[in-house]
PDB file of N, CA and C in Angstrom:
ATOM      1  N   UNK A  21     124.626 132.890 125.114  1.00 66.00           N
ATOM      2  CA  UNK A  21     123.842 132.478 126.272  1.00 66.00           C
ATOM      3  C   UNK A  21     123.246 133.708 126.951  1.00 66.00           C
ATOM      4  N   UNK A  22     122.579 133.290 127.359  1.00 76.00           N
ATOM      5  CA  UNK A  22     121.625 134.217 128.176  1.00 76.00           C
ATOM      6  C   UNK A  22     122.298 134.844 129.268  1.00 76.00           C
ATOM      7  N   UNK A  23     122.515 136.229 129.835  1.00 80.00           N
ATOM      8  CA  UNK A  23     123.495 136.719 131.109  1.00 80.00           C
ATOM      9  C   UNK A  23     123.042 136.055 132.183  1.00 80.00           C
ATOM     10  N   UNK A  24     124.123 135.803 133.059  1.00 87.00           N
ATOM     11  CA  UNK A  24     123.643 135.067 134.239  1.00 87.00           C
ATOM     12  C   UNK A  24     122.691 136.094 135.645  1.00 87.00           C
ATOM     13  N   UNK A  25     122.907 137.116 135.423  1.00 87.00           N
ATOM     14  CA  UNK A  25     121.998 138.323 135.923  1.00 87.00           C
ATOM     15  C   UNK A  25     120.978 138.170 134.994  1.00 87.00           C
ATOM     16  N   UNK A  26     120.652 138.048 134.621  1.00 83.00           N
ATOM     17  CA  UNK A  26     119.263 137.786 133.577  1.00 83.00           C
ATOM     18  C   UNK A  26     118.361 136.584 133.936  1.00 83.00           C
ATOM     19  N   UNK A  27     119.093 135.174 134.492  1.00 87.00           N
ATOM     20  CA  UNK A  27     118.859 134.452 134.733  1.00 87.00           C
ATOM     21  C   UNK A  27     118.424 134.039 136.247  1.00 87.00           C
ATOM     22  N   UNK A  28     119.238 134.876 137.142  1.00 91.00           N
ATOM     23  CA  UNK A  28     118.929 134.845 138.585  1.00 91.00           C
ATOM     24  C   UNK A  28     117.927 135.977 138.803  1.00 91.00           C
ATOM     25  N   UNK A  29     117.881 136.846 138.084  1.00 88.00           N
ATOM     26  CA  UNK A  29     116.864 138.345 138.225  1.00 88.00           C
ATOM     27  C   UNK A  29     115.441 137.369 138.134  1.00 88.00           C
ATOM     28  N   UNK A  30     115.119 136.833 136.938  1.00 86.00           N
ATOM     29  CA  UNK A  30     114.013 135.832 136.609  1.00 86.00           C
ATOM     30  C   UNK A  30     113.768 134.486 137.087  1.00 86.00           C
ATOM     31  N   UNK A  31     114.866 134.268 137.399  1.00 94.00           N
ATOM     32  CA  UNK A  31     114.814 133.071 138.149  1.00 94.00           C
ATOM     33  C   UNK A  31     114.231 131.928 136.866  1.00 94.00           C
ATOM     34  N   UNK A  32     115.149 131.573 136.333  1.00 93.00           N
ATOM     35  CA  UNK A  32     115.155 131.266 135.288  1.00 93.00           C
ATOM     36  C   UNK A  32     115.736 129.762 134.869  1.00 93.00           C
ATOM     37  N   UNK A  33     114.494 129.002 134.417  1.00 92.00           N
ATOM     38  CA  UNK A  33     114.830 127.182 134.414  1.00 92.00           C
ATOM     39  C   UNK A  33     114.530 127.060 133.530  1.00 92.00           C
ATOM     40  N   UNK A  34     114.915 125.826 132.716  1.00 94.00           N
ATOM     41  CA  UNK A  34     114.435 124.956 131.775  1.00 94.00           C
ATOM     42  C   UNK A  34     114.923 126.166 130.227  1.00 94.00           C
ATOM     43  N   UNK A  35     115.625 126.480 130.253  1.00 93.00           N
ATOM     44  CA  UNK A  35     116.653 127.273 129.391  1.00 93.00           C
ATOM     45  C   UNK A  35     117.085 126.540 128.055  1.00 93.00           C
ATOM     46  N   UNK A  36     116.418 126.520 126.759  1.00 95.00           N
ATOM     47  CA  UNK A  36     117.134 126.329 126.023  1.00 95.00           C
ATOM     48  C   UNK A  36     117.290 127.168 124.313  1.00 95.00           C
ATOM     49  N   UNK A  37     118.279 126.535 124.413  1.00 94.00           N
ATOM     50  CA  UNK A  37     118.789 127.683 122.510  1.00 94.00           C
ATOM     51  C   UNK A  37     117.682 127.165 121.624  1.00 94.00           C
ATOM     52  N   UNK A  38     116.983 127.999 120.980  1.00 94.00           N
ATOM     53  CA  UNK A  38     116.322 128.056 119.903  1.00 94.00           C
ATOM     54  C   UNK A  38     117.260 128.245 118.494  1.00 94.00           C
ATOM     55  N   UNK A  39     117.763 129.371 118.701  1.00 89.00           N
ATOM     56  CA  UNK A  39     118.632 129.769 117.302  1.00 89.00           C
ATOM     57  C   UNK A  39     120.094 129.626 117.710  1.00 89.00           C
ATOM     58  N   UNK A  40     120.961 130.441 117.009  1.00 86.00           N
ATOM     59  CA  UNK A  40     122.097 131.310 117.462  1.00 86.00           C
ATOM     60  C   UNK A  40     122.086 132.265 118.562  1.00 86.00           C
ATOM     61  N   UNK A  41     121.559 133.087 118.238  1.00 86.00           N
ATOM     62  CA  UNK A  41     121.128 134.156 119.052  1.00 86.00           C
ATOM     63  C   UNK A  41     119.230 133.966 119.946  1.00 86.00           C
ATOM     64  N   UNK A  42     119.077 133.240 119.707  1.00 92.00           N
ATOM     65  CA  UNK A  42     117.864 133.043 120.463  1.00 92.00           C
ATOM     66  C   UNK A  42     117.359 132.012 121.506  1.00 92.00           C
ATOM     67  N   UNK A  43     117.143 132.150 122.665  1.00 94.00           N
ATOM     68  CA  UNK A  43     116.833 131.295 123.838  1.00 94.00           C
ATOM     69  C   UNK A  43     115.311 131.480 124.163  1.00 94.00           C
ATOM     70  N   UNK A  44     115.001 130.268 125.011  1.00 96.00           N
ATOM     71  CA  UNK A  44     114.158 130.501 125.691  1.00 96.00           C
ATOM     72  C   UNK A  44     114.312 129.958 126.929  1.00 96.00           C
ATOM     73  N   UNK A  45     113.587 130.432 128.533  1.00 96.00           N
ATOM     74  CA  UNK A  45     113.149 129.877 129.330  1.00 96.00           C
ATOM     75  C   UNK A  45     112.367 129.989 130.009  1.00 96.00           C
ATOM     76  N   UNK A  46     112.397 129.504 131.665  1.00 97.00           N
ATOM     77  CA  UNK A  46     110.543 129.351 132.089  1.00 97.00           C
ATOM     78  C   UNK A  46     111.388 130.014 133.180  1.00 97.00           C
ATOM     79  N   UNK A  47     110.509 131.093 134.005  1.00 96.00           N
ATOM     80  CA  UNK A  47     110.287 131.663 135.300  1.00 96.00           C
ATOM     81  C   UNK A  47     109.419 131.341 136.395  1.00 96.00           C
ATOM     82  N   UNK A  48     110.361 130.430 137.296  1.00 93.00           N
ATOM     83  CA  UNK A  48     109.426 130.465 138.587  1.00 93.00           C
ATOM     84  C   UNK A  48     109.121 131.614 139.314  1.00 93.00           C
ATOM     85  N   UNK A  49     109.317 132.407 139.103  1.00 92.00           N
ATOM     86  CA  UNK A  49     108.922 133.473 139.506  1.00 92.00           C
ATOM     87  C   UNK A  49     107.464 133.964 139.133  1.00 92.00           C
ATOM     88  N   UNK A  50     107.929 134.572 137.647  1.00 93.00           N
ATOM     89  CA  UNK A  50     106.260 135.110 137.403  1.00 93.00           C
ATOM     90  C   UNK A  50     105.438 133.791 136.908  1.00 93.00           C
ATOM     91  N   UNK A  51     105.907 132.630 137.356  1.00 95.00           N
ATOM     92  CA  UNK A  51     105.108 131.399 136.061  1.00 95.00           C
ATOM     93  C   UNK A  51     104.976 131.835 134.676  1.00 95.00           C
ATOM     94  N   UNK A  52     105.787 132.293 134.336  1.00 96.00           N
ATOM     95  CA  UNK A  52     105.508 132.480 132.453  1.00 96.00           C
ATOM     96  C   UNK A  52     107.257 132.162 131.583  1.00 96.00           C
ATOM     97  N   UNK A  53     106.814 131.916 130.017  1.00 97.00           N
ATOM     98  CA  UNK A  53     107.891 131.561 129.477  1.00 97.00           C
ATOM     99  C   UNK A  53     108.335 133.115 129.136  1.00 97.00           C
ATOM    100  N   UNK A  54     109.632 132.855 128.726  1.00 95.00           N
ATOM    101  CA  UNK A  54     110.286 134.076 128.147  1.00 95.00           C
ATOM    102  C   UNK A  54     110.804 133.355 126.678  1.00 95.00           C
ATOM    103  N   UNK A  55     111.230 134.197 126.061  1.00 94.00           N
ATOM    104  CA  UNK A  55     112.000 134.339 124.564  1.00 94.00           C
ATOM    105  C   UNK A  55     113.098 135.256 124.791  1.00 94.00           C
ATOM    106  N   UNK A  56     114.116 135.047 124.217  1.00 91.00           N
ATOM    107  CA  UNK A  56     114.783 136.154 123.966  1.00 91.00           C
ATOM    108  C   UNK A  56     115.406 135.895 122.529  1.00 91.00           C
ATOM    109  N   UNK A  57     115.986 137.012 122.110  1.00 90.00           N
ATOM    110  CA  UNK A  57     116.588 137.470 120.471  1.00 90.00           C
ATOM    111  C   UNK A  57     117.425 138.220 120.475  1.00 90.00           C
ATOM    112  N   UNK A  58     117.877 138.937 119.243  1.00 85.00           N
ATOM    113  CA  UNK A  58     118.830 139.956 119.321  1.00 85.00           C
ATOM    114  C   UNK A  58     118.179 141.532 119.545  1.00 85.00           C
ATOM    115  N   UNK A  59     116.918 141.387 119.390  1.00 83.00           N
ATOM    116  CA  UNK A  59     115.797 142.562 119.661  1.00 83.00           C
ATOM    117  C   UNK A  59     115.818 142.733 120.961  1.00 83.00           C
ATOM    118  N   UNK A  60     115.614 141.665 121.566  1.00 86.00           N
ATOM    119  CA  UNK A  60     115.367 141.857 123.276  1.00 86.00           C
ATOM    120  C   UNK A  60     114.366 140.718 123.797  1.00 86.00           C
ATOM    121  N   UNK A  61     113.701 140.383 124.972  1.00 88.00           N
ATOM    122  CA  UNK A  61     113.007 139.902 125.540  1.00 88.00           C
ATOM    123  C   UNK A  61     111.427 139.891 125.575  1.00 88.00           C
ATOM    124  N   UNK A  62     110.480 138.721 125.603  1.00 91.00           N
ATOM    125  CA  UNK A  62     109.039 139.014 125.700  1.00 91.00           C
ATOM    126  C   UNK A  62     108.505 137.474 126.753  1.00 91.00           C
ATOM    127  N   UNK A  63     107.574 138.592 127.326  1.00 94.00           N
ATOM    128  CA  UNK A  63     106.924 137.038 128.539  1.00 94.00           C
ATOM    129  C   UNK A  63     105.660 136.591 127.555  1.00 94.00           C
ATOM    130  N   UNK A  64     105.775 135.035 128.062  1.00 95.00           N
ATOM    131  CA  UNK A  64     105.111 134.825 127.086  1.00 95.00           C
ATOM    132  C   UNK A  64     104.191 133.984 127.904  1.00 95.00           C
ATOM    133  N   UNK A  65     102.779 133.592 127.663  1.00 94.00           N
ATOM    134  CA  UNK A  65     101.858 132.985 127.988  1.00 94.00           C
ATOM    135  C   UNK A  65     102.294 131.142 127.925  1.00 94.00           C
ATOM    136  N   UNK A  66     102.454 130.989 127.007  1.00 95.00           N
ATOM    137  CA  UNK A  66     103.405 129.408 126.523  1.00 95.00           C
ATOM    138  C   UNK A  66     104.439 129.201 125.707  1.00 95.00           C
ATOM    139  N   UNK A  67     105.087 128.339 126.299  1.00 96.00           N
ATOM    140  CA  UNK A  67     106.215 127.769 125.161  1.00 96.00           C
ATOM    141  C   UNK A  67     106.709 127.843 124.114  1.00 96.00           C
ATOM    142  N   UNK A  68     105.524 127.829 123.374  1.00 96.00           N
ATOM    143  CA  UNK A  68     105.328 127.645 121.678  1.00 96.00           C
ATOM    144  C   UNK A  68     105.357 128.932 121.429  1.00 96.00           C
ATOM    145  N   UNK A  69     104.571 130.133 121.955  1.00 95.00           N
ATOM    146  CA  UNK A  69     104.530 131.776 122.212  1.00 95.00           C
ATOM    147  C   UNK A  69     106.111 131.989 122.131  1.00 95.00           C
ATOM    148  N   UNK A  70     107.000 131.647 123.095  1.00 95.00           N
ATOM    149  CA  UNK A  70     108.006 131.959 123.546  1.00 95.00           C
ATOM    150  C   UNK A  70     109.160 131.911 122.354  1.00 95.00           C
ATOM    151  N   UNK A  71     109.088 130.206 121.899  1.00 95.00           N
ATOM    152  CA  UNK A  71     109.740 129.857 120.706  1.00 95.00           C
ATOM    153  C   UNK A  71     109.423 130.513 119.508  1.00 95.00           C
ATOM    154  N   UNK A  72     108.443 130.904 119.500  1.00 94.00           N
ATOM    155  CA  UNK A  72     107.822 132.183 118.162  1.00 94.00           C
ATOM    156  C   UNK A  72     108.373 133.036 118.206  1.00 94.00           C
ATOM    157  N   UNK A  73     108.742 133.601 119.520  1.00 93.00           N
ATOM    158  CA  UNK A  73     109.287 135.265 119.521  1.00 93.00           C
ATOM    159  C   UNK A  73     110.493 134.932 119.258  1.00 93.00           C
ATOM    160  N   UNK A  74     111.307 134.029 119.578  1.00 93.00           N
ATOM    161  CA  UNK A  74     112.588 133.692 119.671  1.00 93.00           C
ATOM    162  C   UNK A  74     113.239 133.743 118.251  1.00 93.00           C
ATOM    163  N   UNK A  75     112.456 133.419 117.372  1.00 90.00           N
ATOM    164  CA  UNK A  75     112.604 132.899 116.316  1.00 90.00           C
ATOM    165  C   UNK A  75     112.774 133.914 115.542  1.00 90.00           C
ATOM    166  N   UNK A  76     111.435 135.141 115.522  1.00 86.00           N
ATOM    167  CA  UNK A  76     111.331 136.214 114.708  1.00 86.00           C
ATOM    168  C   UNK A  76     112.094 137.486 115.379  1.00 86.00           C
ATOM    169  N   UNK A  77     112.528 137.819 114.356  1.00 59.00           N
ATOM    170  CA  UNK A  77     113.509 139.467 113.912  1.00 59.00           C
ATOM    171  C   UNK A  77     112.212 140.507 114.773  1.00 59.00           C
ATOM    172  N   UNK A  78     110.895 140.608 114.939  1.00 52.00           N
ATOM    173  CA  UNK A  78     109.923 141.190 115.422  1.00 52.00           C
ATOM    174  C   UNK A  78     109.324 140.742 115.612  1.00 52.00           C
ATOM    175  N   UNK A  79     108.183 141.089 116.240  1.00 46.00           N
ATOM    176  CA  UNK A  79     106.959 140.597 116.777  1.00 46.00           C
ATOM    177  C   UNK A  79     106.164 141.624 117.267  1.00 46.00           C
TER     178      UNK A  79
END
């Protein structure tokens, strides 16, 4: 799961597992999706963006 400092920093809803190691969710904050992986984090324009990064080893 995603750290819960990770989650309140971003302010962070609508959270869900893509992989094992991969999540996504939405920020009321900046209005944009995120991805995350075992690489690290990317903001993403949409959803589908988000679930892409999530997915791949790089990007």
């Amino acid at each position: 799961m995603i750290d819960n400092n990770i989650i309140k920093l971003f302010d962070l809803t609508n959270i869900e597992k893509v992989d094992d190691n991969s999540y996504i969710g939405y920020s009321n904050m900046t209005n944009k999706w995120y991805g995350w992986n075992n690489d690290g984090w990317c903001k993403c324009s949409t959803k589908d963006k988000a679930i892409s990064f999530a997915k791949s080893e790089c990007w």
